[in-house]
Amino acid sequence: MLSKSQINSLKSLQQKKFRREQGFFLVEGHKSISEFIDSPYRIDTVYHTPAFDSKVLNLSQKINSCEISVADLEKISTLKTPQEVLAKIAVPDWPSLSQNELKGRFSLLLDGIQDPGNMGTIIRIADWFGIRDIICSEDTVEAYNPKAVQASMGSLARIKVHYVDLAHFLSNIRLPVFGALLNGENIYTTDFGSEGLVVMGNEGNGIRPEIEKLIIRAITIPRIGKAESLNVAIATALFCSEISRKAIK
Amino acid sequence: MLSKSQINSLKSLQQKKFRREQGFFLVEGHKSISEFIDSPYRIDTVYHTPAFDSKVLNLSQKINSCEISVADLEKISTLKTPQEVLAKIAVPDWPSLSQNELKGRFSLLLDGIQDPGNMGTIIRIADWFGIRDIICSEDTVEAYNPKAVQASMGSLARIKVHYVDLAHFLSNIRLPVFGALLNGENIYTTDFGSEGLVVMGNEGNGIRPEIEKLIIRAITIPRIGKAESLNVAIATALFCSEISRKAIK
């Protein structure tokens, strides 16, 4: 059984401030947690209700597990309908990416994405298209936000999300830098080659001027109809798809 | 000033049951409402706070407008941060689509999509790619759900969403029917031609067997990475993009 202070401590991980302080985040549900178990992330404790058969998670001896009441789980959970299991996982501190590591493949750069749902969806898209690294400006929404974790559907376990000074990072990398911008090349006729970085901007304001300066090729998704814009996760998917077309064909 | 019963009646439009009974739905925010003003939808009343300059909406004499207090707007609104204006709009009853009307273009068919955010995003995608009709199974989430309206970002004003018996509809239409399915043709090498219907399935269960039977060409988005699936709105965007490539190039 958990003490009141343990419950409060776990529940506080719903908030960024306490994730920062404690260095942990929450993952809910059997499927997502199982993806983290087979990943480089460090799992602190798996909490499950009596009804949940923790054997299905294939927990190693190194992972603590703890049975808690349904009432306690409901207190900690961020979900309207909590699942039977929840894990406390360490926020990773991935080593800095070098020029060499980014060669021969594509990575995504996010400049100030704010919506956690978009973040999670972008992580899931990256995972579908075999992208391994997402490099974010420091003000981009945390990938460890409960809504982002939920929307990533377990894909966060396979994607490294880095938070960096994006302008500084871009100034030090010699790779083709593509950016989703207006009045750029038509995405459907662009030859993306075999490596590079693709910059996606904030939901309302797009890419910041200081980042835009560092973009070598502005790319545009042409519009046929009348919608003013596309959601940033949708635009990211179209970029990933175009980058991958040749490899997939 | 609104009476308590007027407020309750407007607020009830957040729920499907009362939208059905009253035949109206709510649209919030200046930008979205302005798109509905220039559309075939019938606007019943525009409600706005004293601070809002209703002239910017370019309301014709045929549209009622009504000034209400910020407190009343907050009671009616579905948004955490209500905007200054809200419209009550009639749920349309679009005429049935004939074979002839669907020729020479692409339309989307949704089989049991449940999430209103996905629905709204799909409407926005359709609008971006110049698709005019979305034909839904009767159990698909309502396009007039406040979250769907919000996610469509005004695009609902330009898209006709039809609710039909999908199996019956498909049995009576002679057009190429494509469907997002596993183990189908590679979407990147498929020649979609110049007309057809594209069926997207439910978030968890995909396309129902009785609808799948009526699909002529199963199409698959190949996966490079490891995510188990793509969100249905993302998959819809990739289909719309592939269908449009040739026209856009």
Coordinates of C-alpha atoms in Angstrom, one line a residue:
Chain A
M1 CA 0.0 0.0 0.0
L2 CA 1.2 3.5 -0.8
S3 CA 1.4 6.3 1.7
K4 CA -0.3 9.5 1.1
S5 CA 3.0 11.2 0.4
Q6 CA 4.0 8.5 -2.1
I7 CA 0.7 9.0 -3.9
N8 CA 1.2 12.8 -4.0
S9 CA 4.7 12.4 -5.2
L10 CA 3.6 10.1 -8.1
K11 CA 0.6 12.3 -8.9
S12 CA 2.9 15.4 -9.0
L13 CA 4.7 13.8 -12.0
Q14 CA 1.7 15.0 -14.1
Q15 CA 3.3 18.4 -13.8
K16 CA 6.5 19.6 -15.6
K17 CA 7.9 21.3 -12.5
F18 CA 7.9 18.0 -10.5
R19 CA 9.1 15.9 -13.5
R20 CA 12.1 18.3 -13.6
E21 CA 12.7 18.1 -9.8
Q22 CA 12.3 14.4 -9.5
G23 CA 13.7 13.3 -12.9
F24 CA 10.8 10.9 -13.6
F25 CA 7.7 10.6 -15.7
L26 CA 4.7 8.4 -15.9
V27 CA 3.7 5.8 -18.5
E28 CA 0.3 4.2 -18.4
G29 CA -1.1 1.0 -19.8
H30 CA 0.3 -2.4 -20.4
K31 CA 1.1 -2.0 -24.1
S32 CA 3.1 1.3 -23.7
I33 CA 4.9 0.0 -20.6
S34 CA 6.0 -3.2 -22.4
E35 CA 7.6 -1.0 -25.1
F36 CA 9.6 0.8 -22.4
I37 CA 10.7 -2.4 -20.8
D38 CA 12.6 -3.4 -24.0
S39 CA 14.2 0.0 -24.4
P40 CA 17.1 2.1 -23.2
Y41 CA 14.9 3.9 -20.7
R42 CA 15.4 3.1 -17.0
I43 CA 12.2 1.9 -15.3
D44 CA 12.0 2.8 -11.6
T45 CA 8.8 1.0 -10.5
V46 CA 5.8 -0.6 -12.1
Y47 CA 2.6 0.0 -10.1
H48 CA -0.3 -2.4 -10.8
T49 CA -3.7 -3.3 -9.4
P50 CA -4.3 -6.7 -7.9
A51 CA -6.3 -7.7 -11.0
F52 CA -3.3 -7.1 -13.3
D53 CA -1.1 -10.1 -14.0
S54 CA 2.3 -8.5 -13.9
K55 CA 3.9 -11.6 -15.5
V56 CA 2.6 -10.5 -18.9
L57 CA 5.0 -7.5 -18.7
N58 CA 8.0 -9.8 -18.6
L59 CA 9.6 -7.8 -15.8
S60 CA 13.2 -8.6 -15.1
Q61 CA 14.5 -8.9 -11.6
K62 CA 16.0 -5.4 -11.9
I63 CA 12.6 -3.7 -12.2
N64 CA 10.6 -3.1 -9.0
S65 CA 7.0 -3.8 -9.1
C66 CA 4.4 -2.8 -6.6
E67 CA 0.8 -3.8 -6.1
I68 CA -1.5 -0.9 -5.4
S69 CA -5.3 -0.5 -5.0
V70 CA -7.5 0.6 -7.8
A71 CA -8.4 3.7 -5.7
D72 CA -4.7 4.6 -5.5
L73 CA -4.1 4.1 -9.2
E74 CA -7.1 6.3 -10.0
K75 CA -5.5 9.0 -7.8
I76 CA -2.2 8.9 -9.6
S77 CA -3.5 8.4 -13.2
T78 CA -4.0 11.2 -15.7
L79 CA -6.5 9.1 -17.6
K80 CA -10.3 9.3 -17.3
T81 CA -10.4 5.5 -17.4
P82 CA -7.1 4.4 -15.8
Q83 CA -5.6 1.2 -17.0
E84 CA -4.5 -1.4 -14.5
V85 CA -0.8 -0.5 -14.7
L86 CA 1.4 2.5 -14.5
A87 CA 5.2 2.9 -14.6
K88 CA 7.5 5.5 -13.1
I89 CA 10.4 5.9 -15.6
A90 CA 13.5 8.0 -15.4
V91 CA 13.6 11.0 -17.8
P92 CA 16.6 10.2 -20.0
D93 CA 19.6 12.4 -20.6
W94 CA 20.7 11.4 -24.1
P95 CA 24.3 12.1 -25.0
S96 CA 24.7 15.0 -27.4
L97 CA 24.4 14.2 -31.1
S98 CA 27.5 14.5 -33.2
Q99 CA 27.6 15.4 -36.9
N100 CA 28.7 11.8 -37.6
E101 CA 25.8 10.2 -35.9
L102 CA 23.3 12.2 -37.9
K103 CA 24.9 11.3 -41.3
G104 CA 23.2 9.0 -43.8
R105 CA 19.7 9.5 -42.3
F106 CA 17.0 12.0 -41.6
S107 CA 16.2 13.6 -38.3
L108 CA 13.4 15.9 -37.2
L109 CA 13.9 19.3 -35.6
L110 CA 11.0 21.0 -33.8
D111 CA 11.0 24.7 -33.2
G112 CA 8.6 25.5 -30.4
I113 CA 5.8 22.9 -30.8
Q114 CA 3.4 23.6 -27.9
D115 CA 0.7 21.0 -28.0
P116 CA 1.5 17.7 -26.2
G117 CA -0.9 15.8 -28.5
N118 CA 1.0 17.0 -31.5
M119 CA 4.3 16.1 -29.9
G120 CA 3.1 12.6 -29.1
T121 CA 1.7 12.2 -32.6
I122 CA 5.0 13.4 -34.2
I123 CA 6.9 10.8 -32.1
R124 CA 4.6 8.1 -33.3
I125 CA 5.0 9.3 -36.9
A126 CA 8.8 9.4 -36.5
D127 CA 8.8 5.8 -35.2
W128 CA 6.6 4.6 -38.1
F129 CA 9.0 6.1 -40.7
G130 CA 12.2 4.9 -38.9
I131 CA 13.4 8.3 -37.7
R132 CA 15.4 7.9 -34.5
D133 CA 16.1 11.4 -33.2
I134 CA 13.9 14.4 -32.7
I135 CA 15.8 17.5 -31.8
C136 CA 13.7 20.2 -30.1
S137 CA 14.2 23.8 -29.2
E138 CA 14.3 24.3 -25.4
D139 CA 10.8 25.8 -25.4
T140 CA 9.2 22.8 -27.2
V141 CA 6.6 20.9 -25.2
E142 CA 8.2 18.1 -23.1
A143 CA 7.9 14.6 -24.6
Y144 CA 7.3 13.4 -21.1
N145 CA 4.1 15.4 -20.6
P146 CA 1.4 12.7 -19.9
K147 CA -0.6 13.7 -23.0
A148 CA 2.4 13.5 -25.2
V149 CA 3.4 10.1 -23.8
Q150 CA -0.2 8.9 -24.3
A151 CA -0.4 10.2 -27.9
S152 CA 2.9 8.5 -28.8
M153 CA 1.3 5.1 -28.2
G154 CA 4.6 3.6 -26.9
S155 CA 6.7 5.0 -29.7
L156 CA 8.5 7.3 -27.2
A157 CA 10.4 4.2 -26.1
R158 CA 12.2 4.0 -29.4
I159 CA 12.7 7.7 -30.2
K160 CA 15.3 9.9 -28.6
V161 CA 14.0 13.4 -28.0
H162 CA 16.7 15.9 -27.4
Y163 CA 16.3 19.5 -26.1
V164 CA 18.9 21.9 -27.3
D165 CA 19.7 25.5 -28.3
L166 CA 18.4 24.9 -31.8
A167 CA 20.2 27.9 -33.5
H168 CA 23.5 26.8 -31.9
F169 CA 22.9 23.2 -32.9
L170 CA 22.1 24.1 -36.5
S171 CA 25.2 26.3 -36.7
N172 CA 27.4 23.4 -35.9
I173 CA 25.9 20.7 -38.2
R174 CA 26.9 20.4 -41.8
L175 CA 23.9 18.5 -43.3
P176 CA 21.2 19.6 -45.7
V177 CA 18.6 21.5 -43.6
F178 CA 15.1 21.5 -44.9
G179 CA 12.3 23.5 -43.4
A180 CA 8.5 23.6 -43.7
L181 CA 8.0 27.1 -45.0
L182 CA 5.7 29.1 -47.3
N183 CA 6.9 29.9 -50.8
G184 CA 9.5 27.1 -50.9
E185 CA 10.1 24.3 -53.3
N186 CA 7.2 22.0 -54.0
I187 CA 7.6 19.0 -51.6
Y188 CA 6.3 16.6 -54.3
T189 CA 9.1 17.5 -56.7
T190 CA 11.9 17.9 -54.2
D191 CA 14.8 15.5 -54.2
F192 CA 15.6 15.2 -50.5
G193 CA 18.6 13.0 -51.1
S194 CA 19.6 10.5 -48.5
E195 CA 20.3 12.6 -45.3
G196 CA 19.3 15.8 -43.6
L197 CA 17.4 17.6 -41.0
V198 CA 13.8 18.7 -41.4
V199 CA 12.6 21.7 -39.3
M200 CA 8.9 22.0 -38.4
G201 CA 7.7 25.2 -36.7
N202 CA 5.3 26.2 -33.9
E203 CA 1.6 25.6 -34.4
G204 CA 0.7 29.3 -34.7
N205 CA 3.8 31.1 -35.6
G206 CA 5.9 28.7 -37.6
I207 CA 9.6 28.7 -37.6
R208 CA 11.4 31.5 -35.8
P209 CA 13.3 34.0 -38.0
E210 CA 16.7 33.1 -36.3
I211 CA 16.1 29.4 -37.2
E212 CA 14.7 30.1 -40.7
K213 CA 18.0 31.9 -41.5
L214 CA 19.8 28.5 -41.0
I215 CA 17.5 26.6 -43.3
I216 CA 19.1 25.8 -46.6
R217 CA 16.0 24.6 -48.5
A218 CA 12.5 25.9 -47.8
I219 CA 9.9 23.3 -48.7
T220 CA 6.2 23.8 -49.2
I221 CA 3.3 21.4 -49.2
P222 CA 1.1 22.7 -52.1
R223 CA -2.5 23.3 -51.3
I224 CA -5.3 22.3 -53.6
G225 CA -8.3 23.3 -51.5
K226 CA -9.0 26.1 -49.1
A227 CA -7.9 25.2 -45.6
E228 CA -5.6 27.9 -44.3
S229 CA -3.1 25.5 -42.9
L230 CA -2.4 21.9 -42.0
N231 CA -1.9 20.7 -38.4
V232 CA 1.9 20.4 -37.7
A233 CA 1.7 16.7 -37.0
I234 CA 0.0 16.2 -40.4
A235 CA 2.6 18.3 -42.2
T236 CA 5.4 16.3 -40.4
A237 CA 3.8 13.0 -41.6
L238 CA 3.8 14.4 -45.2
F239 CA 7.4 15.3 -45.0
C240 CA 8.4 12.0 -43.5
S241 CA 6.5 10.2 -46.2
E242 CA 8.1 12.2 -49.0
I243 CA 11.6 11.7 -47.5
S244 CA 10.9 7.9 -47.4
R245 CA 9.2 7.4 -50.7
K246 CA 12.3 6.4 -52.6
A247 CA 13.5 4.0 -49.9
I248 CA 10.1 2.4 -49.6
K249 CA 9.3 2.0 -53.3
Chain B
M1 CA -29.5 39.4 -22.1
L2 CA -30.2 35.7 -22.2
S3 CA -32.7 34.0 -20.0
K4 CA -31.6 31.0 -18.0
S5 CA -33.5 28.7 -20.3
Q6 CA -31.9 30.2 -23.4
I7 CA -28.5 29.7 -21.9
N8 CA -29.4 26.1 -21.0
S9 CA -30.7 25.4 -24.4
L10 CA -27.5 26.7 -26.1
K11 CA -25.3 24.9 -23.6
S12 CA -27.2 21.7 -24.3
L13 CA -25.9 21.8 -27.9
Q14 CA -22.6 20.5 -26.6
Q15 CA -24.4 17.1 -26.4
K16 CA -25.4 15.0 -29.4
K17 CA -28.8 14.2 -28.1
F18 CA -29.8 17.9 -28.0
R19 CA -28.1 18.7 -31.3
R20 CA -30.4 16.0 -32.8
E21 CA -33.5 17.3 -31.1
Q22 CA -32.9 21.0 -31.9
G23 CA -31.1 20.6 -35.2
F24 CA -28.4 23.1 -34.4
F25 CA -24.7 23.1 -33.4
L26 CA -22.2 25.6 -32.1
V27 CA -19.2 27.2 -33.7
E28 CA -16.9 29.3 -31.7
G29 CA -14.4 32.0 -32.5
H30 CA -14.3 34.8 -35.1
K31 CA -12.3 33.0 -37.7
S32 CA -14.3 29.8 -37.8
I33 CA -17.6 31.7 -37.8
S34 CA -16.5 33.9 -40.7
E35 CA -15.9 30.8 -42.7
F36 CA -19.5 29.6 -42.0
I37 CA -20.9 33.0 -43.0
D38 CA -19.6 32.6 -46.5
S39 CA -21.0 29.0 -46.8
P40 CA -24.1 27.1 -47.6
Y41 CA -24.8 26.6 -43.9
R42 CA -27.7 28.5 -42.3
I43 CA -26.6 30.6 -39.4
D44 CA -29.4 31.1 -36.8
T45 CA -27.8 33.6 -34.4
V46 CA -24.3 35.0 -33.7
Y47 CA -23.8 35.7 -30.0
H48 CA -21.0 38.0 -29.0
T49 CA -19.7 39.9 -26.0
P50 CA -19.8 43.7 -25.8
A51 CA -16.1 43.9 -26.5
F52 CA -16.5 42.1 -29.8
D53 CA -16.9 44.3 -32.9
S54 CA -19.5 42.3 -34.8
K55 CA -18.9 44.4 -37.9
V56 CA -15.7 42.4 -38.6
L57 CA -17.9 39.4 -39.3
N58 CA -19.5 41.1 -42.2
L59 CA -23.0 39.9 -41.1
S60 CA -25.8 40.3 -43.6
Q61 CA -29.2 41.5 -42.5
K62 CA -30.5 38.0 -42.7
I63 CA -28.3 36.9 -39.7
N64 CA -29.5 37.6 -36.2
S65 CA -26.8 38.8 -33.8
C66 CA -27.2 39.1 -30.1
E67 CA -24.9 40.8 -27.5
I68 CA -24.4 38.7 -24.4
S69 CA -22.3 39.1 -21.3
V70 CA -18.9 37.4 -20.9
A71 CA -20.3 35.4 -18.0
D72 CA -23.1 34.0 -20.2
L73 CA -20.7 33.2 -23.0
E74 CA -18.5 31.3 -20.6
K75 CA -21.6 29.3 -19.5
I76 CA -22.4 28.3 -23.1
S77 CA -18.8 27.8 -24.4
T78 CA -17.1 24.4 -24.6
L79 CA -13.7 26.1 -24.5
K80 CA -11.5 26.6 -21.5
T81 CA -10.7 30.1 -22.8
P82 CA -13.9 31.1 -24.6
Q83 CA -13.5 33.5 -27.5
E84 CA -15.7 36.5 -27.8
V85 CA -18.1 35.1 -30.3
L86 CA -20.2 32.0 -30.8
A87 CA -22.7 31.0 -33.5
K88 CA -25.7 28.7 -33.5
I89 CA -25.8 27.1 -36.9
A90 CA -28.3 24.7 -38.4
V91 CA -27.2 21.1 -38.8
P92 CA -27.4 20.7 -42.6
D93 CA -29.2 17.9 -44.4
W94 CA -27.2 17.6 -47.6
P95 CA -29.0 16.0 -50.6
S96 CA -28.0 12.4 -51.3
L97 CA -25.0 12.0 -53.5
S98 CA -25.5 10.5 -56.9
Q99 CA -23.0 8.5 -58.9
N100 CA -22.6 11.4 -61.4
E101 CA -21.7 13.9 -58.7
L102 CA -18.9 11.8 -57.4
K103 CA -17.3 11.2 -60.8
G104 CA -14.0 12.7 -61.8
R105 CA -12.8 13.4 -58.3
F106 CA -12.0 11.7 -55.0
S107 CA -14.1 11.5 -51.9
L108 CA -13.4 10.1 -48.4
L109 CA -15.5 7.4 -46.7
L110 CA -15.2 6.9 -43.0
D111 CA -16.2 3.6 -41.4
G112 CA -16.8 4.2 -37.7
I113 CA -14.3 6.9 -36.8
Q114 CA -14.9 7.6 -33.1
D115 CA -12.6 10.4 -32.0
P116 CA -14.0 13.9 -32.6
G117 CA -10.5 15.3 -32.8
N118 CA -9.7 12.9 -35.6
M119 CA -12.9 13.8 -37.4
G120 CA -12.1 17.5 -37.3
T121 CA -8.6 16.9 -38.4
I122 CA -9.8 14.8 -41.3
I123 CA -12.2 17.5 -42.4
R124 CA -9.3 20.0 -42.3
I125 CA -7.2 17.7 -44.4
A126 CA -10.0 17.1 -46.9
D127 CA -10.3 20.9 -47.3
W128 CA -6.6 21.3 -47.8
F129 CA -6.5 18.7 -50.5
G130 CA -9.7 19.9 -52.3
I131 CA -11.9 17.0 -51.3
R132 CA -15.5 18.2 -51.1
D133 CA -17.4 15.2 -49.6
I134 CA -16.8 12.9 -46.7
I135 CA -19.3 10.0 -46.5
C136 CA -19.6 8.4 -43.1
S137 CA -21.1 5.3 -41.7
E138 CA -24.0 6.1 -39.4
D139 CA -22.0 5.3 -36.3
T140 CA -19.1 7.6 -37.2
V141 CA -18.7 10.5 -34.7
E142 CA -20.7 13.6 -35.6
A143 CA -18.9 16.3 -37.5
Y144 CA -21.0 18.8 -35.4
N145 CA -19.5 17.6 -32.1
P146 CA -17.8 20.7 -30.5
K147 CA -14.3 19.1 -30.5
A148 CA -14.7 18.1 -34.2
V149 CA -15.8 21.6 -35.1
Q150 CA -12.9 23.1 -33.2
A151 CA -10.3 20.7 -34.8
S152 CA -11.7 21.4 -38.3
M153 CA -10.5 25.0 -37.9
G154 CA -13.4 26.4 -40.0
S155 CA -12.9 23.8 -42.8
L156 CA -16.3 22.2 -41.9
A157 CA -17.9 25.2 -43.6
R158 CA -16.5 24.0 -47.0
I159 CA -16.9 20.2 -46.6
K160 CA -20.1 18.2 -46.9
V161 CA -20.2 15.4 -44.3
H162 CA -22.8 12.8 -45.1
Y163 CA -24.1 10.0 -42.8
V164 CA -25.3 7.0 -44.7
D165 CA -25.6 3.2 -44.6
L166 CA -22.1 2.7 -46.0
A167 CA -22.6 -0.8 -47.3
H168 CA -25.7 0.2 -49.1
F169 CA -24.1 3.3 -50.5
L170 CA -21.0 1.4 -51.8
S171 CA -23.2 -1.3 -53.4
N172 CA -24.8 1.4 -55.5
I173 CA -21.8 3.3 -56.7
R174 CA -19.6 2.3 -59.6
L175 CA -16.3 4.0 -58.9
P176 CA -12.9 2.6 -57.9
V177 CA -13.1 1.9 -54.2
F178 CA -9.7 2.1 -52.4
G179 CA -9.4 1.1 -48.8
A180 CA -6.6 1.6 -46.1
L181 CA -5.9 -2.1 -45.3
L182 CA -3.0 -4.3 -44.3
N183 CA -1.3 -6.4 -47.0
G184 CA -2.5 -4.3 -49.8
E185 CA -0.7 -2.6 -52.7
N186 CA 2.1 -0.2 -51.7
I187 CA 0.5 3.3 -51.6
Y188 CA 3.7 4.8 -53.1
T189 CA 3.5 2.7 -56.3
T190 CA -0.3 2.7 -56.7
D191 CA -1.8 4.6 -59.6
F192 CA -5.0 6.0 -58.1
G193 CA -6.2 7.3 -61.5
S194 CA -8.4 10.4 -61.5
E195 CA -11.5 9.4 -59.5
G196 CA -12.6 7.2 -56.7
L197 CA -13.6 6.6 -53.1
V198 CA -11.1 6.1 -50.3
V199 CA -12.3 4.2 -47.2
M200 CA -10.6 4.8 -43.8
G201 CA -11.5 2.5 -40.9
N202 CA -12.1 2.9 -37.1
E203 CA -9.2 3.8 -34.9
G204 CA -9.0 0.5 -33.2
N205 CA -10.7 -2.0 -35.4
G206 CA -10.1 -0.7 -38.9
I207 CA -12.7 -1.3 -41.7
R208 CA -15.6 -3.6 -40.9
P209 CA -15.7 -6.9 -42.8
E210 CA -18.9 -6.1 -44.6
I211 CA -17.3 -2.8 -45.9
E212 CA -14.0 -4.5 -46.7
K213 CA -15.8 -6.9 -49.1
L214 CA -16.8 -3.9 -51.2
I215 CA -13.3 -2.5 -51.5
I216 CA -11.8 -3.1 -54.9
R217 CA -8.2 -2.2 -54.1
A218 CA -6.6 -2.6 -50.7
I219 CA -3.8 -0.1 -50.2
T220 CA -1.1 -0.2 -47.5
I221 CA 1.2 2.5 -46.2
P222 CA 4.5 0.7 -45.8
R223 CA 6.2 1.0 -42.5
I224 CA 9.9 1.5 -42.2
G225 CA 10.2 1.8 -38.4
K226 CA 8.4 0.1 -35.5
A227 CA 5.3 2.0 -34.6
E228 CA 2.4 -0.5 -34.6
S229 CA 0.1 1.8 -36.5
L230 CA -0.5 5.4 -37.6
N231 CA -3.2 7.6 -36.3
V232 CA -6.2 7.5 -38.7
A233 CA -6.0 11.3 -39.5
I234 CA -2.3 10.9 -40.4
A235 CA -3.1 7.9 -42.6
T236 CA -5.9 9.9 -44.3
A237 CA -3.5 12.7 -45.0
L238 CA -1.0 10.3 -46.6
F239 CA -3.8 8.9 -48.8
C240 CA -4.9 12.4 -49.8
S241 CA -1.4 13.4 -50.6
E242 CA -0.7 10.4 -52.8
I243 CA -4.0 10.9 -54.6
S244 CA -3.1 14.5 -55.3
R245 CA 0.6 14.1 -56.2
K246 CA 0.1 14.0 -59.9
A247 CA -2.3 16.9 -60.0
I248 CA 0.0 19.0 -57.8
K249 CA 3.3 18.3 -59.4

